[in-house]
XYZ file of N, CA and C in Angstrom:
375
model
N -95.862 57.402 -53.924
C -96.484 56.295 -53.211
C -97.592 55.733 -54.088
N -97.644 54.430 -54.166
C -98.719 53.762 -54.899
C -99.846 53.453 -53.925
N -101.015 53.981 -54.210
C -102.158 53.782 -53.338
C -102.966 52.575 -53.796
N -103.513 51.855 -52.821
C -104.387 50.728 -53.148
C -105.832 51.208 -53.166
N -106.695 50.403 -53.714
C -108.105 50.770 -53.825
C -108.942 50.312 -52.642
N -108.336 49.544 -51.726
C -109.131 48.962 -50.656
C -109.158 49.790 -49.373
N -108.562 50.987 -49.397
C -108.530 51.837 -48.216
C -108.462 53.285 -48.662
N -109.125 54.165 -47.930
C -109.128 55.579 -48.281
C -107.690 56.114 -48.361
N -107.443 56.979 -49.326
C -106.088 57.517 -49.540
C -105.584 58.236 -48.303
N -106.434 59.023 -47.655
C -105.947 59.759 -46.488
C -105.494 58.811 -45.379
N -106.142 57.648 -45.254
C -105.725 56.660 -44.249
C -104.426 55.963 -44.650
N -104.200 55.780 -45.937
C -102.929 55.222 -46.392
C -101.789 56.196 -46.109
N -102.068 57.481 -46.240
C -101.073 58.503 -45.902
C -100.820 58.489 -44.394
N -101.881 58.369 -43.610
C -101.735 58.257 -42.154
C -100.825 57.079 -41.817
N -101.077 55.931 -42.438
C -100.250 54.747 -42.184
C -98.788 55.011 -42.503
N -98.526 55.671 -43.614
C -97.153 55.944 -44.015
C -96.480 56.908 -43.037
N -97.173 57.958 -42.646
C -96.613 58.906 -41.683
C -96.358 58.199 -40.352
N -97.295 57.368 -39.928
C -97.122 56.617 -38.673
C -95.918 55.681 -38.751
N -95.721 55.049 -39.893
C -94.541 54.193 -40.065
C -93.266 55.016 -39.933
N -93.271 56.222 -40.485
C -92.101 57.103 -40.373
C -91.849 57.515 -38.922
N -92.915 57.733 -38.179
C -92.767 58.081 -36.765
C -92.259 56.876 -35.981
N -92.863 55.722 -36.217
C -92.492 54.508 -35.485
C -91.048 54.089 -35.740
N -90.544 54.364 -36.940
C -89.166 53.987 -37.270
C -88.161 55.089 -36.967
N -88.647 56.251 -36.535
C -87.743 57.341 -36.172
C -87.384 58.291 -37.296
N -87.920 58.077 -38.485
C -87.645 59.015 -39.578
C -88.205 60.394 -39.234
N -89.411 60.410 -38.642
C -89.983 61.629 -38.092
C -89.853 61.519 -36.580
N -89.077 62.395 -35.978
C -88.750 62.293 -34.561
C -89.801 62.933 -33.668
N -89.998 62.320 -32.506
C -90.905 62.827 -31.489
C -90.499 64.257 -31.139
N -91.498 65.127 -31.010
C -91.255 66.515 -30.659
C -90.902 67.408 -31.833
N -90.579 66.809 -32.962
C -90.202 67.585 -34.157
C -91.426 67.909 -34.993
N -91.252 68.877 -35.858
C -92.330 69.292 -36.753
C -92.441 68.308 -37.912
N -93.670 67.969 -38.235
C -93.920 67.196 -39.454
C -93.670 68.101 -40.656
N -93.369 67.532 -41.804
C -93.333 68.365 -43.011
C -94.676 69.088 -43.158
N -94.649 70.243 -43.774
C -95.881 71.019 -43.929
C -96.890 70.244 -44.772
N -98.134 70.664 -44.668
C -99.203 70.037 -45.444
C -98.890 70.145 -46.935
N -98.377 71.277 -47.359
C -98.022 71.454 -48.777
C -96.867 70.531 -49.173
N -95.873 70.403 -48.294
C -94.748 69.499 -48.585
C -95.241 68.059 -48.693
N -96.083 67.652 -47.756
C -96.617 66.290 -47.791
C -97.491 66.074 -49.023
N -98.220 67.107 -49.400
C -99.041 67.026 -50.607
C -98.178 66.738 -51.832
N -97.026 67.384 -51.895
C -96.106 67.164 -53.018
C -95.493 65.766 -52.953
N -95.122 65.330 -51.756
C -94.520 64.002 -51.586
C -95.487 62.909 -52.036
N -96.734 63.016 -51.585
C -97.720 61.981 -51.890
C -98.461 62.228 -53.203
N -98.222 63.374 -53.789
C -98.853 63.750 -55.054
C -100.377 63.675 -54.973
N -100.899 64.314 -53.923
C -102.342 64.378 -53.720
C -102.725 65.814 -53.394
N -104.007 66.060 -53.382
C -104.544 67.368 -53.052
C -104.215 67.725 -51.600
N -104.005 69.005 -51.337
C -103.706 69.497 -49.984
C -104.810 69.104 -49.011
N -106.052 69.109 -49.472
C -107.172 68.743 -48.596
C -107.089 67.298 -48.122
N -106.578 66.419 -48.962
C -106.410 65.013 -48.578
C -105.382 64.897 -47.466
N -104.269 65.605 -47.613
C -103.230 65.592 -46.572
C -103.761 66.236 -45.299
N -104.513 67.307 -45.432
C -105.080 67.974 -44.261
C -105.975 67.014 -43.487
N -106.732 66.213 -44.208
C -107.580 65.206 -43.554
C -106.725 64.182 -42.799
N -105.593 63.804 -43.375
C -104.667 62.871 -42.722
C -104.108 63.474 -41.443
N -103.686 64.713 -41.524
C -103.085 65.377 -40.364
C -104.128 65.589 -39.261
N -105.349 65.908 -39.643
C -106.422 66.044 -38.654
C -106.686 64.714 -37.956
N -106.616 63.620 -38.704
C -106.780 62.295 -38.114
C -105.678 62.048 -37.081
N -104.434 62.379 -37.449
C -103.309 62.214 -36.513
C -103.513 63.063 -35.263
N -104.033 64.245 -35.440
C -104.290 65.129 -34.313
C -105.390 64.545 -33.417
N -106.439 64.015 -34.007
C -107.538 63.422 -33.234
C -107.090 62.195 -32.443
N -106.066 61.522 -32.920
C -105.543 60.331 -32.230
C -104.391 60.678 -31.275
N -104.121 61.967 -31.088
C -103.037 62.447 -30.210
C -101.653 62.002 -30.668
N -101.496 61.858 -31.967
C -100.198 61.523 -32.549
C -99.474 62.800 -32.960
N -100.241 63.818 -33.300
C -99.672 65.113 -33.688
C -100.497 66.217 -33.043
N -99.875 67.381 -32.896
C -100.599 68.545 -32.392
C -100.181 69.761 -33.200
N -101.067 70.753 -33.233
C -100.851 71.936 -34.052
C -100.337 73.089 -33.194
N -99.255 73.702 -33.649
C -98.810 74.976 -33.096
C -99.198 76.004 -34.141
N -100.213 76.745 -33.835
C -100.798 77.679 -34.797
C -99.728 78.550 -35.450
N -99.744 78.552 -36.778
C -98.817 79.376 -37.538
C -97.440 78.758 -37.727
N -97.173 77.651 -37.044
C -95.855 77.002 -37.140
C -95.956 75.652 -37.845
N -96.968 74.877 -37.481
C -97.148 73.577 -38.111
C -97.574 72.508 -37.131
N -97.513 71.290 -37.589
C -97.896 70.130 -36.780
C -96.646 69.452 -36.242
N -96.726 69.059 -34.972
C -95.598 68.440 -34.290
C -96.009 67.071 -33.772
N -95.030 66.204 -33.616
C -95.273 64.844 -33.160
C -95.292 64.827 -31.632
N -96.338 64.247 -31.071
C -96.471 64.194 -29.621
C -95.449 63.235 -29.011
N -95.104 63.462 -27.743
C -94.145 62.565 -27.081
C -94.605 61.108 -27.031
N -95.911 60.878 -26.932
C -96.448 59.515 -26.826
C -96.786 58.881 -28.171
N -96.487 59.576 -29.259
C -96.891 59.105 -30.591
C -96.450 57.671 -30.902
N -95.180 57.308 -30.678
C -94.789 55.922 -31.035
C -95.602 54.860 -30.289
N -95.872 55.095 -29.015
C -96.653 54.127 -28.237
C -98.100 54.084 -28.720
N -98.674 55.243 -29.021
C -100.047 55.302 -29.522
C -100.150 54.566 -30.860
N -99.179 54.803 -31.728
C -99.174 54.147 -33.040
C -99.067 52.636 -32.889
N -98.146 52.182 -32.047
C -97.992 50.733 -31.844
C -99.293 50.114 -31.329
N -99.943 50.788 -30.383
C -101.184 50.268 -29.816
C -102.287 50.213 -30.873
N -102.437 51.273 -31.673
C -103.450 51.294 -32.733
C -103.184 50.188 -33.748
N -101.930 50.074 -34.203
C -101.589 49.061 -35.208
C -101.720 47.643 -34.645
N -101.306 47.471 -33.404
C -101.415 46.160 -32.767
C -102.877 45.737 -32.674
N -103.747 46.624 -32.193
C -105.169 46.294 -32.076
C -105.787 46.016 -33.439
N -105.422 46.798 -34.433
C -105.937 46.577 -35.782
C -105.494 45.210 -36.310
N -104.233 44.874 -36.111
C -103.722 43.578 -36.561
C -104.446 42.435 -35.853
N -104.554 42.536 -34.529
C -105.193 41.460 -33.772
C -106.670 41.320 -34.125
N -107.347 42.447 -34.345
C -108.786 42.411 -34.637
C -109.099 42.050 -36.080
N -108.247 42.470 -37.025
C -108.609 42.371 -38.440
C -107.785 41.388 -39.264
N -106.603 41.061 -38.839
C -105.720 40.283 -39.707
C -105.244 38.953 -39.134
N -105.263 38.811 -37.832
C -104.662 37.627 -37.215
C -105.378 36.330 -37.599
N -106.695 36.339 -37.624
C -107.422 35.114 -38.012
C -107.049 34.675 -39.423
N -107.001 35.638 -40.353
C -106.618 35.318 -41.732
C -105.190 34.778 -41.765
N -104.288 35.397 -41.036
C -102.889 34.967 -40.963
C -102.792 33.526 -40.451
N -103.469 33.241 -39.354
C -103.440 31.884 -38.800
C -104.061 30.872 -39.758
N -105.142 31.265 -40.415
C -105.781 30.359 -41.381
C -104.805 30.007 -42.497
N -104.070 31.000 -42.990
C -103.095 30.755 -44.049
C -101.981 29.835 -43.560
N -101.506 30.053 -42.352
C -100.476 29.164 -41.796
C -100.991 27.727 -41.736
N -102.218 27.567 -41.278
C -102.813 26.239 -41.154
C -102.958 25.567 -42.514
N -103.513 26.285 -43.487
C -103.737 25.743 -44.826
C -102.416 25.373 -45.486
N -101.397 26.177 -45.289
C -100.098 25.938 -45.918
C -99.217 24.965 -45.135
N -99.678 24.554 -43.974
C -98.910 23.601 -43.180
C -97.674 24.206 -42.528
N -97.728 25.494 -42.252
C -96.606 26.163 -41.587
C -96.800 25.986 -40.093
N -95.856 25.282 -39.461
C -95.958 25.009 -38.038
C -95.295 26.079 -37.190
N -95.481 25.987 -35.890
C -94.900 26.975 -34.971
C -93.380 27.101 -35.093
N -92.682 25.970 -35.294
C -91.221 26.031 -35.431
C -90.810 26.774 -36.702
N -91.510 26.491 -37.811
C -91.245 27.203 -39.072
C -91.483 28.699 -38.903
N -92.583 29.013 -38.270
C -92.935 30.419 -38.072
C -91.894 31.123 -37.201
N -91.497 30.496 -36.106
C -90.508 31.096 -35.202
C -89.179 31.310 -35.918
N -88.743 30.336 -36.691
C -87.473 30.449 -37.400
C -87.522 31.582 -38.435
N -88.594 31.619 -39.208
C -88.725 32.658 -40.229
C -88.852 34.045 -39.621
N -89.569 34.143 -38.521
C -89.704 35.440 -37.864
C -88.361 35.889 -37.290
N -87.633 34.971 -36.726
C -86.301 35.285 -36.198
C -85.372 35.753 -37.319
N -85.401 35.070 -38.455
C -84.594 35.480 -39.614
C -84.997 36.869 -40.091
N -86.287 37.121 -40.134
C -86.784 38.436 -40.557
C -86.266 39.535 -39.620
N -86.370 39.299 -38.322
C -85.892 40.295 -37.349
C -84.394 40.539 -37.501
N -83.630 39.509 -37.750
C -82.191 39.670 -37.947
C -81.896 40.533 -39.166
N -82.621 40.286 -40.256
C -82.426 41.106 -41.467
C -82.795 42.571 -41.217
N -83.877 42.789 -40.464
C -84.293 44.157 -40.161
C -83.253 44.870 -39.309
N -82.702 44.170 -38.344
C -81.685 44.766 -37.465
C -80.409 45.084 -38.242
N -80.080 44.256 -39.218
C -78.874 44.487 -40.031
C -79.056 45.680 -40.949
N -80.294 45.896 -41.425
C -80.524 47.000 -42.369
C -80.636 48.346 -41.659
N -80.822 48.336 -40.353
C -80.939 49.603 -39.598
C -79.631 50.042 -39.110
């Protein structure tokens, strides 16, 4: 994974794990890969991954079964969608709308492009 400089690495790992949960790659009720496995996947220190997993636990996205590992909570997909939705609405929507306005992208253009995007996503799944 290529990390950006504008966000803490552990939060970028959280985002990636959440994307895997939201898309079903990591299934609700199943065990997450171990901290050591995730450390190898992301090529970071175990402590960085541990910080990511603790964040997921604090947000009720994952829970720990002592000696077994971390598991995905039943409500994880809904919690993730709500967190990401609020973050998008609070932090990115104004910039997005400003760009649409500056570029002259109207509601019809946006609706058509979004519809095309959704169709491509559905075909790839």
